[in-house]
Amino acid sequence: MATVVLDPPPAELLVVIERRRRDGVDRFDEVWEGVLHMIPAPSFEHAMVISQVMELLGPPARVAGLIPGTGGFNLGESAQDYRVPDGGLVRAGTAGVWLATAALVVEVLSPDDETLAKLTFYARHDVDEVLIADPAEHSMRWLALDAGEYRDVERSRLIELGRAELLQRIAWP
């Protein structure tokens, strides 16, 4: 369900936003060009998939000099426009609250999520690859940035791992 509240936000909404912040349930929230997207915490099944994917990406990522990051991170340049992928790989030397780019981001689909709408943002931020896992379909898409657009690929261009290998090793919930 999408809800749009025009500025200024009513006091009741500010109370909800502050309560989400205080309780720590806003860590997956995103801001899309100044518009707050309140994202619920993922299901346990979602967490199982991201955990397995990141465990499998870790060893080849480290061999390639990339650093795995899980638990979500802020991809963007400010609090006014950022996304929070489920996980990803970044290059050595990456640090801070706002990451301008990533080598690879991982998204696990949830019912009614906005993963596919994030692709243009990721392309604008020069994210080299996007891995999308779909627990409902027991499938994965591996996308690589090519001339500003993502194209399906069978193997990563960054690490020694491919979609088929990854699919074989996931124990889907």
PDB file of C-alpha atoms in Angstrom:
ATOM      1  CA  MET A   1       0.000   0.000   0.000  1.00  0.00           C
ATOM      2  CA  ALA A   2       1.459   3.339  -1.006  1.00  0.00           C
ATOM      3  CA  THR A   3       0.633   6.476   0.969  1.00  0.00           C
ATOM      4  CA  VAL A   4       1.613  10.006   0.066  1.00  0.00           C
ATOM      5  CA  VAL A   5       1.452  12.756   2.661  1.00  0.00           C
ATOM      6  CA  LEU A   6       2.105  16.251   1.381  1.00  0.00           C
ATOM      7  CA  ASP A   7       4.263  18.653   3.389  1.00  0.00           C
ATOM      8  CA  PRO A   8       4.086  19.735   6.078  1.00  0.00           C
ATOM      9  CA  PRO A   9       3.614  16.317   7.681  1.00  0.00           C
ATOM     10  CA  PRO A  10       0.967  16.215  10.413  1.00  0.00           C
ATOM     11  CA  ALA A  11       2.181  15.937  14.006  1.00  0.00           C
ATOM     12  CA  GLU A  12       0.807  12.378  14.232  1.00  0.00           C
ATOM     13  CA  LEU A  13       3.056  11.264  11.364  1.00  0.00           C
ATOM     14  CA  LEU A  14       6.086  12.896  12.972  1.00  0.00           C
ATOM     15  CA  VAL A  15       5.332  10.885  16.127  1.00  0.00           C
ATOM     16  CA  VAL A  16       5.254   7.649  14.091  1.00  0.00           C
ATOM     17  CA  ILE A  17       8.532   8.517  12.338  1.00  0.00           C
ATOM     18  CA  GLU A  18      10.221   9.319  15.657  1.00  0.00           C
ATOM     19  CA  ARG A  19       8.894   6.119  17.283  1.00  0.00           C
ATOM     20  CA  ARG A  20      10.228   4.062  14.323  1.00  0.00           C
ATOM     21  CA  ARG A  21      13.619   5.753  14.740  1.00  0.00           C
ATOM     22  CA  ARG A  22      13.692   5.255  18.517  1.00  0.00           C
ATOM     23  CA  ASP A  23      12.676   1.575  18.232  1.00  0.00           C
ATOM     24  CA  GLY A  24      15.196   0.904  15.455  1.00  0.00           C
ATOM     25  CA  VAL A  25      12.608  -0.276  12.940  1.00  0.00           C
ATOM     26  CA  ASP A  26      13.482   2.469  10.455  1.00  0.00           C
ATOM     27  CA  ARG A  27      16.838   0.997   9.438  1.00  0.00           C
ATOM     28  CA  PHE A  28      15.470  -0.219   6.091  1.00  0.00           C
ATOM     29  CA  ASP A  29      13.601   3.033   5.354  1.00  0.00           C
ATOM     30  CA  GLU A  30      14.732   4.848   2.223  1.00  0.00           C
ATOM     31  CA  VAL A  31      14.384   8.350   0.835  1.00  0.00           C
ATOM     32  CA  TRP A  32      13.721   8.610  -2.887  1.00  0.00           C
ATOM     33  CA  GLU A  33      14.369  12.155  -4.095  1.00  0.00           C
ATOM     34  CA  GLY A  34      13.071  13.596  -0.820  1.00  0.00           C
ATOM     35  CA  VAL A  35      10.159  11.129  -0.433  1.00  0.00           C
ATOM     36  CA  LEU A  36      10.308   8.847   2.618  1.00  0.00           C
ATOM     37  CA  HIS A  37       9.622   5.169   1.895  1.00  0.00           C
ATOM     38  CA  MET A  38       8.873   3.352   5.166  1.00  0.00           C
ATOM     39  CA  ILE A  39      10.072  -0.204   4.647  1.00  0.00           C
ATOM     40  CA  PRO A  40       9.043  -2.944   7.072  1.00  0.00           C
ATOM     41  CA  ALA A  41      11.700  -5.274   8.436  1.00  0.00           C
ATOM     42  CA  PRO A  42      12.136  -8.341   6.233  1.00  0.00           C
ATOM     43  CA  SER A  43      10.662 -11.725   7.078  1.00  0.00           C
ATOM     44  CA  PHE A  44      12.829 -14.431   8.583  1.00  0.00           C
ATOM     45  CA  GLU A  45      12.731 -16.274   5.244  1.00  0.00           C
ATOM     46  CA  HIS A  46      14.080 -13.139   3.560  1.00  0.00           C
ATOM     47  CA  ALA A  47      16.850 -12.966   6.160  1.00  0.00           C
ATOM     48  CA  MET A  48      17.715 -16.643   5.572  1.00  0.00           C
ATOM     49  CA  VAL A  49      18.206 -16.013   1.860  1.00  0.00           C
ATOM     50  CA  ILE A  50      20.328 -12.863   2.259  1.00  0.00           C
ATOM     51  CA  SER A  51      22.459 -14.604   4.885  1.00  0.00           C
ATOM     52  CA  GLN A  52      23.187 -17.531   2.559  1.00  0.00           C
ATOM     53  CA  VAL A  53      23.846 -15.309  -0.463  1.00  0.00           C
ATOM     54  CA  MET A  54      26.293 -13.138   1.456  1.00  0.00           C
ATOM     55  CA  GLU A  55      28.078 -16.195   2.903  1.00  0.00           C
ATOM     56  CA  LEU A  56      28.536 -17.544  -0.637  1.00  0.00           C
ATOM     57  CA  LEU A  57      29.641 -14.192  -2.073  1.00  0.00           C
ATOM     58  CA  GLY A  58      32.162 -13.569   0.707  1.00  0.00           C
ATOM     59  CA  PRO A  59      35.078 -15.848  -0.235  1.00  0.00           C
ATOM     60  CA  PRO A  60      35.249 -14.958  -3.956  1.00  0.00           C
ATOM     61  CA  ALA A  61      34.669 -11.291  -3.096  1.00  0.00           C
ATOM     62  CA  ARG A  62      37.626 -11.217  -0.725  1.00  0.00           C
ATOM     63  CA  VAL A  63      39.816 -12.925  -3.370  1.00  0.00           C
ATOM     64  CA  ALA A  64      38.824 -10.115  -5.767  1.00  0.00           C
ATOM     65  CA  GLY A  65      39.657  -7.452  -3.156  1.00  0.00           C
ATOM     66  CA  LEU A  66      36.023  -6.602  -2.441  1.00  0.00           C
ATOM     67  CA  ILE A  67      34.439  -6.269   0.994  1.00  0.00           C
ATOM     68  CA  PRO A  68      31.069  -7.928   1.765  1.00  0.00           C
ATOM     69  CA  GLY A  69      28.527  -5.818   3.632  1.00  0.00           C
ATOM     70  CA  THR A  70      25.272  -7.117   5.077  1.00  0.00           C
ATOM     71  CA  GLY A  71      22.454  -5.753   7.160  1.00  0.00           C
ATOM     72  CA  GLY A  72      21.818  -2.981   4.693  1.00  0.00           C
ATOM     73  CA  PHE A  73      23.808   0.178   4.054  1.00  0.00           C
ATOM     74  CA  ASN A  74      22.962   3.633   2.733  1.00  0.00           C
ATOM     75  CA  LEU A  75      23.714   3.824  -0.983  1.00  0.00           C
ATOM     76  CA  GLY A  76      23.457   7.450  -2.008  1.00  0.00           C
ATOM     77  CA  GLU A  77      25.038  10.743  -1.185  1.00  0.00           C
ATOM     78  CA  SER A  78      22.736  12.270   1.418  1.00  0.00           C
ATOM     79  CA  ALA A  79      19.679  11.817   3.602  1.00  0.00           C
ATOM     80  CA  GLN A  80      17.626  13.328   0.777  1.00  0.00           C
ATOM     81  CA  ASP A  81      18.142  10.460  -1.720  1.00  0.00           C
ATOM     82  CA  TYR A  82      19.369   6.988  -0.814  1.00  0.00           C
ATOM     83  CA  ARG A  83      18.466   3.297  -1.034  1.00  0.00           C
ATOM     84  CA  VAL A  84      19.202   0.455   1.378  1.00  0.00           C
ATOM     85  CA  PRO A  85      20.064  -2.788  -0.428  1.00  0.00           C
ATOM     86  CA  ASP A  86      19.915  -6.034   1.552  1.00  0.00           C
ATOM     87  CA  GLY A  87      23.650  -6.502   1.137  1.00  0.00           C
ATOM     88  CA  GLY A  88      26.476  -5.915  -1.246  1.00  0.00           C
ATOM     89  CA  LEU A  89      30.132  -5.790  -2.098  1.00  0.00           C
ATOM     90  CA  VAL A  90      32.172  -2.609  -1.895  1.00  0.00           C
ATOM     91  CA  ARG A  91      35.688  -1.700  -2.865  1.00  0.00           C
ATOM     92  CA  ALA A  92      38.517  -1.336  -0.356  1.00  0.00           C
ATOM     93  CA  GLY A  93      38.624   2.113   1.214  1.00  0.00           C
ATOM     94  CA  THR A  94      34.840   2.529   1.211  1.00  0.00           C
ATOM     95  CA  ALA A  95      33.658   4.115   4.457  1.00  0.00           C
ATOM     96  CA  GLY A  96      31.067   6.437   5.939  1.00  0.00           C
ATOM     97  CA  VAL A  97      27.329   6.701   6.347  1.00  0.00           C
ATOM     98  CA  TRP A  98      26.605   7.506   2.690  1.00  0.00           C
ATOM     99  CA  LEU A  99      28.192   5.280   0.060  1.00  0.00           C
ATOM    100  CA  ALA A 100      28.248   6.880  -3.386  1.00  0.00           C
ATOM    101  CA  THR A 101      28.429   3.483  -5.110  1.00  0.00           C
ATOM    102  CA  ALA A 102      29.001  -0.237  -4.618  1.00  0.00           C
ATOM    103  CA  ALA A 103      30.570  -2.913  -6.765  1.00  0.00           C
ATOM    104  CA  LEU A 104      27.502  -5.146  -6.344  1.00  0.00           C
ATOM    105  CA  VAL A 105      24.226  -4.862  -4.466  1.00  0.00           C
ATOM    106  CA  VAL A 106      22.018  -7.743  -3.404  1.00  0.00           C
ATOM    107  CA  GLU A 107      18.247  -7.429  -3.233  1.00  0.00           C
ATOM    108  CA  VAL A 108      15.929 -10.169  -1.989  1.00  0.00           C
ATOM    109  CA  LEU A 109      12.395  -9.747  -3.286  1.00  0.00           C
ATOM    110  CA  SER A 110       9.575  -9.434  -0.783  1.00  0.00           C
ATOM    111  CA  PRO A 111       5.871  -9.107  -1.533  1.00  0.00           C
ATOM    112  CA  ASP A 112       5.125  -5.594  -2.837  1.00  0.00           C
ATOM    113  CA  ASP A 113       8.733  -4.419  -2.616  1.00  0.00           C
ATOM    114  CA  GLU A 114      10.312  -1.808  -4.892  1.00  0.00           C
ATOM    115  CA  THR A 115      13.480  -3.620  -5.971  1.00  0.00           C
ATOM    116  CA  LEU A 116      12.960  -3.246  -9.717  1.00  0.00           C
ATOM    117  CA  ALA A 117      12.233   0.474  -9.345  1.00  0.00           C
ATOM    118  CA  LYS A 118      15.665   0.871  -7.714  1.00  0.00           C
ATOM    119  CA  LEU A 119      17.568  -0.217 -10.827  1.00  0.00           C
ATOM    120  CA  THR A 120      17.707   3.238 -12.436  1.00  0.00           C
ATOM    121  CA  PHE A 121      19.017   4.692  -9.155  1.00  0.00           C
ATOM    122  CA  TYR A 122      21.684   1.999  -8.940  1.00  0.00           C
ATOM    123  CA  ALA A 123      22.684   2.644 -12.563  1.00  0.00           C
ATOM    124  CA  ARG A 124      22.979   6.406 -11.883  1.00  0.00           C
ATOM    125  CA  HIS A 125      25.269   5.543  -8.969  1.00  0.00           C
ATOM    126  CA  ASP A 126      27.459   3.277 -11.128  1.00  0.00           C
ATOM    127  CA  VAL A 127      26.720   0.070  -9.234  1.00  0.00           C
ATOM    128  CA  ASP A 128      28.457  -2.506 -11.433  1.00  0.00           C
ATOM    129  CA  GLU A 129      26.206  -5.476 -10.676  1.00  0.00           C
ATOM    130  CA  VAL A 130      22.859  -6.230  -9.055  1.00  0.00           C
ATOM    131  CA  LEU A 131      21.922  -9.672  -7.772  1.00  0.00           C
ATOM    132  CA  ILE A 132      18.183 -10.191  -7.255  1.00  0.00           C
ATOM    133  CA  ALA A 133      17.010 -13.278  -5.355  1.00  0.00           C
ATOM    134  CA  ASP A 134      13.352 -14.303  -5.515  1.00  0.00           C
ATOM    135  CA  PRO A 135      12.442 -16.694  -2.670  1.00  0.00           C
ATOM    136  CA  ALA A 136       8.915 -17.216  -4.016  1.00  0.00           C
ATOM    137  CA  GLU A 137      10.225 -18.443  -7.376  1.00  0.00           C
ATOM    138  CA  HIS A 138      13.492 -19.959  -6.102  1.00  0.00           C
ATOM    139  CA  SER A 139      15.270 -17.937  -8.755  1.00  0.00           C
ATOM    140  CA  MET A 140      17.995 -15.342  -9.181  1.00  0.00           C
ATOM    141  CA  ARG A 141      18.873 -12.680 -11.690  1.00  0.00           C
ATOM    142  CA  TRP A 142      22.415 -11.418 -12.023  1.00  0.00           C
ATOM    143  CA  LEU A 143      22.548  -8.046 -13.755  1.00  0.00           C
ATOM    144  CA  ALA A 144      25.604  -6.179 -15.003  1.00  0.00           C
ATOM    145  CA  LEU A 145      25.732  -2.483 -15.888  1.00  0.00           C
ATOM    146  CA  ASP A 146      26.357  -1.996 -19.604  1.00  0.00           C
ATOM    147  CA  ALA A 147      26.187   1.459 -21.198  1.00  0.00           C
ATOM    148  CA  GLY A 148      24.010   2.790 -18.364  1.00  0.00           C
ATOM    149  CA  GLU A 149      21.543  -0.122 -18.343  1.00  0.00           C
ATOM    150  CA  TYR A 150      21.440  -3.474 -16.613  1.00  0.00           C
ATOM    151  CA  ARG A 151      21.608  -6.641 -18.676  1.00  0.00           C
ATOM    152  CA  ASP A 152      21.186 -10.219 -17.486  1.00  0.00           C
ATOM    153  CA  VAL A 153      24.452 -12.141 -17.212  1.00  0.00           C
ATOM    154  CA  GLU A 154      25.211 -15.706 -16.195  1.00  0.00           C
ATOM    155  CA  ARG A 155      28.486 -14.917 -14.392  1.00  0.00           C
ATOM    156  CA  SER A 156      29.759 -12.012 -12.388  1.00  0.00           C
ATOM    157  CA  ARG A 157      32.329  -9.801 -14.030  1.00  0.00           C
ATOM    158  CA  LEU A 158      33.685  -8.915 -10.583  1.00  0.00           C
ATOM    159  CA  ILE A 159      34.093 -12.237  -8.793  1.00  0.00           C
ATOM    160  CA  GLU A 160      34.517 -15.890  -9.711  1.00  0.00           C
ATOM    161  CA  LEU A 161      30.897 -16.926  -9.259  1.00  0.00           C
ATOM    162  CA  GLY A 162      27.872 -17.364 -11.464  1.00  0.00           C
ATOM    163  CA  ARG A 163      24.113 -17.431 -11.141  1.00  0.00           C
ATOM    164  CA  ALA A 164      23.779 -21.210 -11.663  1.00  0.00           C
ATOM    165  CA  GLU A 165      26.445 -21.993  -9.030  1.00  0.00           C
ATOM    166  CA  LEU A 166      24.757 -19.715  -6.539  1.00  0.00           C
ATOM    167  CA  LEU A 167      21.305 -21.170  -7.235  1.00  0.00           C
ATOM    168  CA  GLN A 168      22.552 -24.707  -6.605  1.00  0.00           C
ATOM    169  CA  ARG A 169      23.888 -23.766  -3.194  1.00  0.00           C
ATOM    170  CA  ILE A 170      20.887 -21.862  -1.781  1.00  0.00           C
ATOM    171  CA  ALA A 171      18.576 -23.748   0.601  1.00  0.00           C
ATOM    172  CA  TRP A 172      15.366 -21.868  -0.143  1.00  0.00           C
ATOM    173  CA  PRO A 173      12.921 -21.484   2.743  1.00  0.00           C
TER     174      PRO A 173
END
